[in-house]
Short mmCIF file of C-alpha atoms in Angstrom, two decimals:
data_model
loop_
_atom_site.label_atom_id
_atom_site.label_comp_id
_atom_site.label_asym_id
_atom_site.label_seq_id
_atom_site.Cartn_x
_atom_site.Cartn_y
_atom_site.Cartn_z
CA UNK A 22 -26.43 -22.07 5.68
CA UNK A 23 -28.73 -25.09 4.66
CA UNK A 24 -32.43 -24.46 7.18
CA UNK A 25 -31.26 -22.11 8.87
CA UNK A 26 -33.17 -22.50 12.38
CA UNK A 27 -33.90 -18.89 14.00
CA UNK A 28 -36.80 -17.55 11.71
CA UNK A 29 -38.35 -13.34 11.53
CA UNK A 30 -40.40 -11.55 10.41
CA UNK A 31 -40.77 -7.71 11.36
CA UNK A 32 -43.76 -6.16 11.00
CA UNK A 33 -44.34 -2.10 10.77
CA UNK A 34 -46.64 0.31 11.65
CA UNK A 35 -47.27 3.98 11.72
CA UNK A 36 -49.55 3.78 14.66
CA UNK A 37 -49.33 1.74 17.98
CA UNK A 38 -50.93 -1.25 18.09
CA UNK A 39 -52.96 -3.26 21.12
CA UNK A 40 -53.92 -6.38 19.55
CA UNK A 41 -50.76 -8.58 20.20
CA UNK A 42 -52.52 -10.64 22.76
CA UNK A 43 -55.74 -11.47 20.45
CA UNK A 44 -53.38 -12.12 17.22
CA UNK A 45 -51.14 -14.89 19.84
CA UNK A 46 -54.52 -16.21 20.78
CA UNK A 47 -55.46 -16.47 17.46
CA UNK A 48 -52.76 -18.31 15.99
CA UNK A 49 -52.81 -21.00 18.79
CA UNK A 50 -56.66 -21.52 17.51
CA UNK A 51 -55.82 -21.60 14.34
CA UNK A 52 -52.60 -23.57 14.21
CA UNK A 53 -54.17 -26.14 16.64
CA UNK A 54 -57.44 -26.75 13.99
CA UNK A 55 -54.56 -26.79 11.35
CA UNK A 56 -52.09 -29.32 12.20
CA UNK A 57 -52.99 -29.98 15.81
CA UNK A 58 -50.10 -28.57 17.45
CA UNK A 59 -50.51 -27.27 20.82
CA UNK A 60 -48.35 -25.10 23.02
CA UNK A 61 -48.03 -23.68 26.27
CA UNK A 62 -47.01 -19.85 27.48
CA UNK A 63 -43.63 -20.59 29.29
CA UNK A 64 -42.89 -16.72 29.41
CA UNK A 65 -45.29 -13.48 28.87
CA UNK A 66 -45.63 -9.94 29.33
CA UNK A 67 -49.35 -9.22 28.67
CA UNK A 68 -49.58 -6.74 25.48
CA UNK A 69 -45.83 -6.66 24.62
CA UNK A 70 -44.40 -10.09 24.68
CA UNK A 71 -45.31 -14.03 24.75
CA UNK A 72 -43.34 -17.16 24.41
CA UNK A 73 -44.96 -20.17 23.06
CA UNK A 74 -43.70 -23.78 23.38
CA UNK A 75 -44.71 -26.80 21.36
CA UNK A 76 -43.22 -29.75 23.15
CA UNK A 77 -44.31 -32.58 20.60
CA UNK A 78 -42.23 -30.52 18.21
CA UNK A 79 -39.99 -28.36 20.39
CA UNK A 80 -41.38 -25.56 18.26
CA UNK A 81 -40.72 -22.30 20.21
CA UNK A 82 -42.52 -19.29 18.88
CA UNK A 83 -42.72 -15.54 19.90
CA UNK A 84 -44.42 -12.38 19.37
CA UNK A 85 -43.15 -9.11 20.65
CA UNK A 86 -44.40 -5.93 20.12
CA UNK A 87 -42.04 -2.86 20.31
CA UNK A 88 -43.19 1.00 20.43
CA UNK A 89 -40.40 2.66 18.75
CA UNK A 90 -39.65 2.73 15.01
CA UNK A 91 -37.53 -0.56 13.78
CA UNK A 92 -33.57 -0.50 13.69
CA UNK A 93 -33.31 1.62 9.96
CA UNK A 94 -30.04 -0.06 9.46
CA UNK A 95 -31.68 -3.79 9.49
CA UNK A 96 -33.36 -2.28 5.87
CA UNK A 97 -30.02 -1.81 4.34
CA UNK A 98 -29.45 -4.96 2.32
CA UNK A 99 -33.41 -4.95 1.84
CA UNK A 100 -33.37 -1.16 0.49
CA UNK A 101 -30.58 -2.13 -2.55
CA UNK A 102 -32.45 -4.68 -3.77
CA UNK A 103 -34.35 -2.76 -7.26
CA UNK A 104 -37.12 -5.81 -6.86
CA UNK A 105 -38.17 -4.38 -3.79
CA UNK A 106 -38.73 -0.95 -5.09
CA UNK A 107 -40.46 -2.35 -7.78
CA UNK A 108 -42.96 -4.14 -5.57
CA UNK A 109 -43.62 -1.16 -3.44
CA UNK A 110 -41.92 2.07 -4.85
CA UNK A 111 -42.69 4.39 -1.96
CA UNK A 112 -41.30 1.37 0.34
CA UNK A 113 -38.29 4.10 1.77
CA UNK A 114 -41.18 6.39 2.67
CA UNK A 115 -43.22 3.43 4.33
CA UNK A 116 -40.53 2.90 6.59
CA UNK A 117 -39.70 6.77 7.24
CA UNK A 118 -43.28 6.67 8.60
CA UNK A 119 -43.13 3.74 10.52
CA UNK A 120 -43.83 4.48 14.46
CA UNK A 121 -44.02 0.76 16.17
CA UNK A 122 -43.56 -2.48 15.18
CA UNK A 123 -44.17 -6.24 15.51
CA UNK A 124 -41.22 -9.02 15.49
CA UNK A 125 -42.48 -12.69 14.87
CA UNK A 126 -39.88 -15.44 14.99
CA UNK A 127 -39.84 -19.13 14.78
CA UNK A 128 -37.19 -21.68 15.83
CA UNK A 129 -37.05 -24.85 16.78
CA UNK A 130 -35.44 -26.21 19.76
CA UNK A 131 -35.14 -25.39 23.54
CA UNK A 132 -32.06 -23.52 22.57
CA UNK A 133 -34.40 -20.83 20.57
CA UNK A 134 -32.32 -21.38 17.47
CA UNK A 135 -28.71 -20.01 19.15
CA UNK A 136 -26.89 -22.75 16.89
CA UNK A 137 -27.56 -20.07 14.02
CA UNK A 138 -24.34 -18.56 15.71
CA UNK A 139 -21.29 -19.83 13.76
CA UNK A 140 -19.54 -20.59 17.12
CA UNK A 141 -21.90 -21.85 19.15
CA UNK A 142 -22.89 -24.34 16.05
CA UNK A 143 -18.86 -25.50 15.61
CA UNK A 144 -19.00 -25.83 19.24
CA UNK A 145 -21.65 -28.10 19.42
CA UNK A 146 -20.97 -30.02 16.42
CA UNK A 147 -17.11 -30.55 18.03
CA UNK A 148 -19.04 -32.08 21.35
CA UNK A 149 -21.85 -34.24 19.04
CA UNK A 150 -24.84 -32.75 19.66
CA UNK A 151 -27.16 -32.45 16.20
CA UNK A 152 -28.11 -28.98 15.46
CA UNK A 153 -32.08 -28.88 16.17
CA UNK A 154 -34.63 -27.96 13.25
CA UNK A 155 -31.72 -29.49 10.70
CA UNK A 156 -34.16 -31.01 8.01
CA UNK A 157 -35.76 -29.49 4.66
CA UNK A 158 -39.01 -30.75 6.41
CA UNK A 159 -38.27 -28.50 9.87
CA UNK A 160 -37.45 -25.34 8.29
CA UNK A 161 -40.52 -25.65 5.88
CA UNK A 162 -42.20 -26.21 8.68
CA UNK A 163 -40.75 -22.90 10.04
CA UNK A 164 -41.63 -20.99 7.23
CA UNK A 165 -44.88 -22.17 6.77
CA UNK A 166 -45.45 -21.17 10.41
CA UNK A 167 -44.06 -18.07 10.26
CA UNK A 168 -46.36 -17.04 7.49
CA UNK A 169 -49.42 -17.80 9.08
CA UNK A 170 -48.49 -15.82 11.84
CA UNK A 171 -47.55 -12.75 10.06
CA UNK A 172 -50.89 -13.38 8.36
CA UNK A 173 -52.87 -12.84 11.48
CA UNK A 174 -51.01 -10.16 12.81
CA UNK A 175 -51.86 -8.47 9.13
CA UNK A 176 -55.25 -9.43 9.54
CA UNK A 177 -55.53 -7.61 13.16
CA UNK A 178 -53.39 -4.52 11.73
CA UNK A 179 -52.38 -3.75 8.18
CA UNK A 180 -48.98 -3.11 8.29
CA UNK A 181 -46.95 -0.50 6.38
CA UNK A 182 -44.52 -2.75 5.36
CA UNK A 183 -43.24 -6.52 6.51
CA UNK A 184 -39.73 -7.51 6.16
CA UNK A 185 -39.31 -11.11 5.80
CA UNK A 186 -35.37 -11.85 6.90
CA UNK A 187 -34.73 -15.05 5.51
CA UNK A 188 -35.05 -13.58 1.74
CA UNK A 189 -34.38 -10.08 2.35
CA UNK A 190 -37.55 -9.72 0.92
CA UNK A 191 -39.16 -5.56 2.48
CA UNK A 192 -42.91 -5.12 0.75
CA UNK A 193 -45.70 -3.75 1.65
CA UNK A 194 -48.13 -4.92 4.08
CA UNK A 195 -50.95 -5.16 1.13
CA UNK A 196 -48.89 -7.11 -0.80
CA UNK A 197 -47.65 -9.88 1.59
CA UNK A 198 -51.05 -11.60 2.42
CA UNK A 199 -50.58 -12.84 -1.44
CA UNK A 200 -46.85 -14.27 -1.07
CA UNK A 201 -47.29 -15.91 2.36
CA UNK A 202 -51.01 -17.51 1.25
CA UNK A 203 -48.80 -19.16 -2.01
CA UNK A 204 -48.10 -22.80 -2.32
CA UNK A 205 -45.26 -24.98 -0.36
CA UNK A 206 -42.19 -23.62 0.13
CA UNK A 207 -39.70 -22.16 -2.12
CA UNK A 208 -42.01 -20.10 -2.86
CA UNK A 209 -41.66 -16.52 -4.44
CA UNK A 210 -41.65 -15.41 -0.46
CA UNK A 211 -38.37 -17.54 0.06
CA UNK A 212 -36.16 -16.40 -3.28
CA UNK A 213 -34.85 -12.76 -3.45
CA UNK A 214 -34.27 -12.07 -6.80
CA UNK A 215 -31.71 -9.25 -6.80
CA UNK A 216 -31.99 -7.73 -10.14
CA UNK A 217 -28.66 -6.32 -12.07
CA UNK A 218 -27.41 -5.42 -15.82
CA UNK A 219 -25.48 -2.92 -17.99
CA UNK A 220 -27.83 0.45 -18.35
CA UNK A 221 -29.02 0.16 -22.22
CA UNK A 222 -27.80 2.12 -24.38
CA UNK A 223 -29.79 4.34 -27.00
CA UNK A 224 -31.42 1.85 -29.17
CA UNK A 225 -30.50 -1.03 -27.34
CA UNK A 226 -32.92 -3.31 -25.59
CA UNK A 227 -32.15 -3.68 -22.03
CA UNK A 228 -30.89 -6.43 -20.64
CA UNK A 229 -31.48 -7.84 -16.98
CA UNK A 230 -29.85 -10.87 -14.89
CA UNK A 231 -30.94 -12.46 -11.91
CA UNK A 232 -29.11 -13.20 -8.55
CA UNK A 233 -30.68 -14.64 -5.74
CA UNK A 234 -30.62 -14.75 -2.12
CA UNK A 235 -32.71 -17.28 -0.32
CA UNK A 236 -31.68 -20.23 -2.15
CA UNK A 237 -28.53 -21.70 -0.30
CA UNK A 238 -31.51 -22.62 2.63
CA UNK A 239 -31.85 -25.58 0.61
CA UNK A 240 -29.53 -26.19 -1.88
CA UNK A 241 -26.26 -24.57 -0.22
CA UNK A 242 -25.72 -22.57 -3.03
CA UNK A 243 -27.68 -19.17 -5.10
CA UNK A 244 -29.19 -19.09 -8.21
CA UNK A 245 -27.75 -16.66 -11.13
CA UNK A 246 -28.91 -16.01 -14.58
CA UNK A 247 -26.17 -13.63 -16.46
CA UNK A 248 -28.18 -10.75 -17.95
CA UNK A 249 -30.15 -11.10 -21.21
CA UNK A 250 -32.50 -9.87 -23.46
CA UNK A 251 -35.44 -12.55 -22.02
CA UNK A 252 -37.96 -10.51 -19.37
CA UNK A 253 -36.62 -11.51 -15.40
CA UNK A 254 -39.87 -13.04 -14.77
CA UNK A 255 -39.51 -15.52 -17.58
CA UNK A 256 -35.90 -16.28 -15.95
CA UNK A 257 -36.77 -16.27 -12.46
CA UNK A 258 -40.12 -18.56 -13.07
CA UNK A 259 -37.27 -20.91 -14.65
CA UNK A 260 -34.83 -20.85 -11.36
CA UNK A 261 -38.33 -21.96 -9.39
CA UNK A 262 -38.51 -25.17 -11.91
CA UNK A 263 -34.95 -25.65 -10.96
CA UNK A 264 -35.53 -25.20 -7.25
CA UNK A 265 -38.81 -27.82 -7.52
CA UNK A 266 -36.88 -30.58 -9.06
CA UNK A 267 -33.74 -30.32 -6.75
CA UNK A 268 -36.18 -30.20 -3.46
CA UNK A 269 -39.11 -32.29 -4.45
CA UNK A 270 -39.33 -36.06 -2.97
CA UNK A 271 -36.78 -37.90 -5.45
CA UNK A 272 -35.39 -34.51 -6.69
CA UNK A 273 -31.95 -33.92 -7.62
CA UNK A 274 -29.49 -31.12 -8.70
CA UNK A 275 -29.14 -31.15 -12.71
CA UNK A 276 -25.34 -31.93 -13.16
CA UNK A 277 -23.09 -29.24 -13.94
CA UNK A 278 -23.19 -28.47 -17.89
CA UNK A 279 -26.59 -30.25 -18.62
CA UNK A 280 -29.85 -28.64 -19.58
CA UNK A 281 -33.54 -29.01 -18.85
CA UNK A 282 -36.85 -27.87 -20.05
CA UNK A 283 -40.43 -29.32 -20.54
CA UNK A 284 -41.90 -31.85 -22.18
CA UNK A 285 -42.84 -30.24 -24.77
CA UNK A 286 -39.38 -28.34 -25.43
CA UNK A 287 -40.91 -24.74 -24.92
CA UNK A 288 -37.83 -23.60 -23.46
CA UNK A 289 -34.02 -24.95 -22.56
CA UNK A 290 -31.72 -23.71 -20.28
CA UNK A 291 -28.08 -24.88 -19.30
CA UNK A 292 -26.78 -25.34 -15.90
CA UNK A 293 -23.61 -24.75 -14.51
CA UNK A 294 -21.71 -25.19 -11.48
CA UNK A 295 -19.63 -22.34 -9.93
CA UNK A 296 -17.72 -22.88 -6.53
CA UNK A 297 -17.19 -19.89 -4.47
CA UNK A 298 -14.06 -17.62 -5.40
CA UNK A 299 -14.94 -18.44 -9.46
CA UNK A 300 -15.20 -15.54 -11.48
CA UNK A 301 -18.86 -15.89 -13.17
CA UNK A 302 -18.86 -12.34 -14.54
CA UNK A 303 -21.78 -11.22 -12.30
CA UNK A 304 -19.53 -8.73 -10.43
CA UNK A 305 -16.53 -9.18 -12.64
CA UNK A 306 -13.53 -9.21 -11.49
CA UNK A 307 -14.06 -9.82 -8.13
CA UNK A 308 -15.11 -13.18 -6.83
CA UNK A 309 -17.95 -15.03 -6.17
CA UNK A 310 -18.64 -14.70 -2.39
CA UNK A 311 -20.92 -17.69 -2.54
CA UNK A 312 -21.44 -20.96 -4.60
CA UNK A 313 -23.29 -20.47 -7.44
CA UNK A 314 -25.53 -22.88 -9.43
CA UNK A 315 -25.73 -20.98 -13.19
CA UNK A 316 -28.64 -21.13 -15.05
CA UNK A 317 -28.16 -20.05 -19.39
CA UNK A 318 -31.01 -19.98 -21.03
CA UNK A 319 -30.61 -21.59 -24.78
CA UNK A 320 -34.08 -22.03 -26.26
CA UNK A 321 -37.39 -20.05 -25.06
CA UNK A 322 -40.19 -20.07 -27.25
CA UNK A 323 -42.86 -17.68 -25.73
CA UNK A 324 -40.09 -14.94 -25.94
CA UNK A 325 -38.94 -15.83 -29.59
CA UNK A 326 -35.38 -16.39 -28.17
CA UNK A 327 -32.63 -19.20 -29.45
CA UNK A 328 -28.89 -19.02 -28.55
CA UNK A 329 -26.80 -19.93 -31.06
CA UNK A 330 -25.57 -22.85 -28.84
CA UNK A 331 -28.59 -24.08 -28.48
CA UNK A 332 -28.40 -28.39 -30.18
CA UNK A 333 -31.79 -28.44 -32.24
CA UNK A 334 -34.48 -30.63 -31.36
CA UNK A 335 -33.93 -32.97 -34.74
CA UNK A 336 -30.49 -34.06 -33.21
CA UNK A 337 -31.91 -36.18 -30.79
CA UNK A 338 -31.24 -39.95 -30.44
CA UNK A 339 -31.51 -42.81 -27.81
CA UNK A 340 -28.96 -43.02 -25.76
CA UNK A 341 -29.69 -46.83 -25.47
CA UNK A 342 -28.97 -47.40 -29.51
CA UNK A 343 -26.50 -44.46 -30.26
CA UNK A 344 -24.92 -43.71 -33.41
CA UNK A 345 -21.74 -45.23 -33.44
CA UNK A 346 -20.06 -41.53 -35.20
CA UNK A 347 -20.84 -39.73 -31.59
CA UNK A 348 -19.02 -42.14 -29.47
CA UNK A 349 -15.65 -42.14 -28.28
CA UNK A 350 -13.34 -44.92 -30.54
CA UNK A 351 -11.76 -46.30 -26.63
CA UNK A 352 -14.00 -49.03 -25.56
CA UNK A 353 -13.93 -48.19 -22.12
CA UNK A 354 -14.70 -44.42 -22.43
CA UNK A 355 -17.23 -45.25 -24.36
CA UNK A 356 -18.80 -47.73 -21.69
CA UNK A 357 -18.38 -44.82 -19.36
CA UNK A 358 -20.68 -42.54 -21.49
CA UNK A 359 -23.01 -45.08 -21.68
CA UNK A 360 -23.46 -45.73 -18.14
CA UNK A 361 -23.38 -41.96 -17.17
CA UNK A 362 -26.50 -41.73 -19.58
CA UNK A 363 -27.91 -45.05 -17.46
CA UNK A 364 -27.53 -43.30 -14.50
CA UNK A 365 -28.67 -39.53 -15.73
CA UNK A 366 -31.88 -41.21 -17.04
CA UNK A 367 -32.67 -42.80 -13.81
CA UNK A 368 -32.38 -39.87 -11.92
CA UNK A 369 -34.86 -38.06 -14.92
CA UNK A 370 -37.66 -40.64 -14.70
CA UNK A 371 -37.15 -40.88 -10.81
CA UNK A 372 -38.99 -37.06 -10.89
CA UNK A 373 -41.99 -38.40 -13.84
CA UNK A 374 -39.34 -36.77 -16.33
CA UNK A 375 -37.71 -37.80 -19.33
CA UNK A 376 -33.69 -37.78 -20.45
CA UNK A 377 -32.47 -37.65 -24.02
CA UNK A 378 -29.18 -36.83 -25.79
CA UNK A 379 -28.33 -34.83 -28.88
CA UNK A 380 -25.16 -34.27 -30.55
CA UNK A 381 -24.52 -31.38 -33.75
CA UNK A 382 -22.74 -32.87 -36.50
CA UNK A 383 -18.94 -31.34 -37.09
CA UNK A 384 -20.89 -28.92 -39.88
CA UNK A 385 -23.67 -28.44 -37.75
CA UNK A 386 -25.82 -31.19 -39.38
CA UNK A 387 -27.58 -34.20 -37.91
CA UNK A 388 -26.15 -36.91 -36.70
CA UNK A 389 -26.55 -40.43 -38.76
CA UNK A 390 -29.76 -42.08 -38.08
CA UNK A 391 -29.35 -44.80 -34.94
CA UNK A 392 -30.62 -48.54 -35.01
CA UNK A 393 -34.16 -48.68 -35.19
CA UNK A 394 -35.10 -48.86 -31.51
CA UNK A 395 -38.71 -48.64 -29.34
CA UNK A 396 -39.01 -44.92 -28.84
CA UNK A 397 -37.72 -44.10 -24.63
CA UNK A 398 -39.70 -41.74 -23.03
CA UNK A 399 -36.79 -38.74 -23.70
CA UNK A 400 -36.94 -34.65 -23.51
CA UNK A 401 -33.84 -33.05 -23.00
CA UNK A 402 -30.24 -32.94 -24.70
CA UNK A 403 -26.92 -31.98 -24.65
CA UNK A 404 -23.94 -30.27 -26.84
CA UNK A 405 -21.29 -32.83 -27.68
CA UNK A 406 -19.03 -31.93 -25.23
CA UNK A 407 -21.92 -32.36 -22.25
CA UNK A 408 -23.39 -35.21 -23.34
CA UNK A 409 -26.19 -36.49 -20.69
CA UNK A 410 -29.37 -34.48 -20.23
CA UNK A 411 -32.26 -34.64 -17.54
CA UNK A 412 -35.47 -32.63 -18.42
CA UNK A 413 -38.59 -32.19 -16.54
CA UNK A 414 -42.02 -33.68 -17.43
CA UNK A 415 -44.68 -29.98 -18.24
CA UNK A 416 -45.52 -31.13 -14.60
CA UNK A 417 -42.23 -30.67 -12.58
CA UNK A 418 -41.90 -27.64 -14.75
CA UNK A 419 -44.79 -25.90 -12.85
CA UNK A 420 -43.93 -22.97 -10.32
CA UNK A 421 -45.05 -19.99 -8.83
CA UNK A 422 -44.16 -16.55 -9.60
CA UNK A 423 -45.48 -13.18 -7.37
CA UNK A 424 -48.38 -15.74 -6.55
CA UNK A 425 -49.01 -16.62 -10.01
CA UNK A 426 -49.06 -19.99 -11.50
CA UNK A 427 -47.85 -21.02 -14.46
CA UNK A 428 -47.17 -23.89 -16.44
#
């Protein structure tokens, strides 16, 4: 679901805890100096439960402490996921200790974010009423919000362990101050990356893909990189350059079967479109249960890795004086190309990026040299049979990974 509206964030503890009061007085302080919002307590149980409301955004908020151990069975999806274990390996035994615990959640609307509910959401679509919260701005909004206040309530308490729901994502309490405090939204807080691969073999380098959960909240699909020899990070800080150019102001989706990479061709990857029910060989044979946005990687320098696919750099040309030997011979198909390149490069330079187009010769060679032309501000291309190419200036390239920047 695209922003989804009802927003948690469980918090656990191996003690019980008394401060729920100071960290929802807290928050109101600090919010308020932040952004200016201001709320009222429409409902509270002093030291286990309180309901804000902020009318000027019809932001409703709680915080609810509860002194029993969290439902186990909530963990499930969270406990399969090997990223998790590899953030906090003893994350099982956190949560084996865990005595009380903290639920946050965010929604907005009177309605407390009940239009999550499949049912009640067809129902009021069928009667006209807009689903509340329904923007990219709202739910960032959301998250951001929800983050601070799991920040405070980890500031009054360290918690063993916080379990974000909207990405699945269960770390430890030490390591969560670092995600939430990260830059805007989708951040490495909001993507799941759900490691998977063939176990190596003797001799054999291991190979790991990528498949994310967290991502259809703003594109309506997940992110997948098949496995490969290239180390996850380097994949998944790719699928957050992805993410940035498809959600920034101006951003798009890069069409199915072109590539992108920086300015200063460092790296290339492909992207493909999957629609749910397509085989992608992730979980072969069975079906994708979810669209799927594909992302191969072709060229990455830092890594020392080139696919053999991968259209070198030489083959560029200007897709405003082509060689005539790449074009179709039907004038209209031809005019068709053209215009798709128009378009594709109008979408590039709408982000600050650049678009080129390369073709490999029927023996693999270069192309024949086009008109002489003023060199277009260009970066990325395309095989012969995919033939328009946005890229992304070393700027929109930038992204976050485990609160790390990178360029």
């Amino acid at each position: 679901m695209l922003y989804p509206n009802r927003l948690q964030a469980a918090l656990l503890f191996d003690r019980p805890i008394r401060d729920l009061e100071a960290m929802m007085r807290d928050f109101v302080r600090i919010e308020g100096m932040r952004s200016g919002a201001q709320f009222n307590v429409p409902e509270a149980n002093p030291g286990v439960f309180y309901r804000l409301f902020g009318g000027a955004e019809e932001l409703m908020i709680t915080f609810e402490y509860l002194d029993h151990p969290a439902n186990a069975e909530a963990f499930r999806g969270a406990l399969s996921s090997p990223f998790n274990g590899i953030a906090t390996p003893d994350i099982r035994e956190r949560i084996i200790r865990s005595q009380t615990h903290i639920l946050l959640e965010v929604s907005h609307g009177v309605m407390a974010g009940v239009e999550d509910d499949p049912k009640i959401a067809a129902f009021l679509n069928q009667i006209g009423t807009p689903r509340a919260g329904a923007s990219q701005s709202q739910f960032e909004r959301r998250l951001a919000v929800l983050a601070l206040m799991a920040r405070i309530a980890s500031e009054h308490a360290m918690p063993l362990a916080v379990h974000w729901t909207q990405s699945d994502i269960l770390i430890g309490g030490e390591l969560f101050d670092g995600l939430a405090a990260g830059e805007a939204a989708p951040g490495p807080l909001h993507i799941h990356p759900f490691l998977f691969g063939p176990r190596a073999a003797p001799g054999e380098d291991a190979k790991a893909g990528i498949r994310t959960f967290g991502a259809r909240h703003w594109l309506g699909r997940e992110l997948i990189v098949q496995p490969n020899v290239l180390p996850w990070a380097a994949n998944f800080e790719v699928l957050f350059a992805f993410l940035k150019v498809a959600t920034m102001p101006g951003g798009y989706v890069i069409p199915d079967g072109d590539t992108f990479g920086p300015e200063d061709r460092s790296l290339s990857y492909r992207v493909l479109h999957h629609d749910a029910g397509a085989n992608i060989g992730y979980a072969a044979p069975e079906p994708a249960d979810v669209p799927f946005y594909e992302l191969v990687p072709l060229k990455h320098v830092a890594h020392g890795f080139i696919a053999e696919e991968h259209v070198p750099d030489a083959n560029a040309f200007d897709d405003r004086a082509f060689p005539a030997s790449v074009m179709p011979d039907d004038q209209d198909a031809k005019m068709a190309l053209a215009n798709e390149w128009a378009e594709k490069r109008k979408l590039a330079e709408g982000i600050g990026g650049r678009f080129e187009v390369r073709a490999r010769g029927e023996d693999g060679s270069e192309p024949p040299p086009p008109p002489p032309a003023p060199p277009p501000a260009q970066v990325m291309a395309p095989s012969p049979g995919q033939p328009g190419l946005p890229g992304l200036s070393g700027r929109g390239l930038r992204s976050r990974v485990f609160g790390r920047k990178g360029l």
